[in-house]
Amino acid sequence: RVHRPGAIVGKIRRLVTQEHGVAADAVVLVKARTIPKTTSGKLRRAAAGEAYQAGTLNVLHEWAADQ
């Protein structure tokens, strides 16, 4: 369970815009330590994206600009 997910999402959106100059289309909060990693500990971005699209990622809260 995420405490105040709206506040967390808002902060992430503001920081992405400030640091990178782009607006986030979506923000997904997932359970800690559930994103796939390589054996060296790096995030497996493609695998995480595939898990999200397949609905197998452990999503705690989700925000999308089009919702």
GROMACS .gro file of C-alpha atoms in nm:
model
   67
    1ARG     CA    1   0.000   0.000   0.000
    2VAL     CA    2   0.125   0.347  -0.087
    3HIS     CA    3   0.077   0.633   0.158
    4ARG     CA    4  -0.047   0.941  -0.033
    5PRO     CA    5   0.015   0.813  -0.387
    6GLY     CA    6  -0.120   1.132  -0.545
    7ALA     CA    7   0.142   1.342  -0.368
    8ILE     CA    8   0.420   1.104  -0.472
    9VAL     CA    9   0.306   1.104  -0.835
   10GLY     CA   10   0.281   1.483  -0.834
   11LYS     CA   11   0.636   1.517  -0.703
   12ILE     CA   12   0.770   1.270  -0.963
   13ARG     CA   13   0.592   1.458  -1.243
   14ARG     CA   14   0.732   1.795  -1.128
   15LEU     CA   15   1.087   1.660  -1.096
   16VAL     CA   16   1.079   1.494  -1.440
   17THR     CA   17   0.967   1.823  -1.594
   18GLN     CA   18   1.225   2.029  -1.400
   19GLU     CA   19   1.518   1.796  -1.467
   20HIS     CA   20   1.441   1.680  -1.821
   21GLY     CA   21   1.209   1.942  -1.969
   22VAL     CA   22   0.939   1.692  -2.064
   23ALA     CA   23   0.602   1.602  -1.917
   24ALA     CA   24   0.548   1.246  -1.800
   25ASP     CA   25   0.270   1.062  -1.987
   26ALA     CA   26   0.238   0.809  -1.705
   27VAL     CA   27   0.377   0.729  -1.362
   28VAL     CA   28   0.357   0.379  -1.219
   29LEU     CA   29   0.447   0.300  -0.857
   30VAL     CA   30   0.547  -0.062  -0.803
   31LYS     CA   31   0.621  -0.270  -0.497
   32ALA     CA   32   0.981  -0.233  -0.377
   33ARG     CA   33   1.234  -0.482  -0.513
   34THR     CA   34   0.996  -0.622  -0.779
   35ILE     CA   35   1.144  -0.465  -1.094
   36PRO     CA   36   1.350  -0.722  -1.286
   37LYS     CA   37   1.728  -0.676  -1.259
   38THR     CA   38   2.034  -0.817  -1.429
   39THR     CA   39   2.278  -1.036  -1.238
   40SER     CA   40   2.493  -0.723  -1.185
   41GLY     CA   41   2.198  -0.537  -1.030
   42LYS     CA   42   2.104  -0.305  -1.318
   43LEU     CA   43   1.737  -0.255  -1.400
   44ARG     CA   44   1.609  -0.460  -1.692
   45ARG     CA   45   1.406  -0.181  -1.852
   46ALA     CA   46   1.276  -0.385  -2.145
   47ALA     CA   47   1.168  -0.670  -1.917
   48ALA     CA   48   0.997  -0.423  -1.683
   49GLY     CA   49   0.811  -0.269  -1.976
   50GLU     CA   50   0.704  -0.611  -2.100
   51ALA     CA   51   0.583  -0.708  -1.752
   52TYR     CA   52   0.386  -0.383  -1.727
   53GLN     CA   53   0.221  -0.438  -2.065
   54ALA     CA   54   0.143  -0.802  -1.978
   55GLY     CA   55  -0.012  -0.695  -1.647
   56THR     CA   56   0.234  -0.897  -1.439
   57LEU     CA   57   0.419  -0.605  -1.277
   58ASN     CA   58   0.328  -0.554  -0.910
   59VAL     CA   59   0.159  -0.213  -0.952
   60LEU     CA   60   0.064  -0.025  -0.635
   61HIS     CA   61  -0.063   0.294  -0.801
   62GLU     CA   62  -0.086   0.422  -1.156
   63TRP     CA   63  -0.142   0.765  -1.310
   64ALA     CA   64  -0.176   0.844  -1.681
   65ALA     CA   65  -0.221   1.181  -1.852
   66ASP     CA   66  -0.511   1.052  -2.061
   67GLN     CA   67  -0.717   0.933  -1.762
   0.00000   0.00000   0.00000
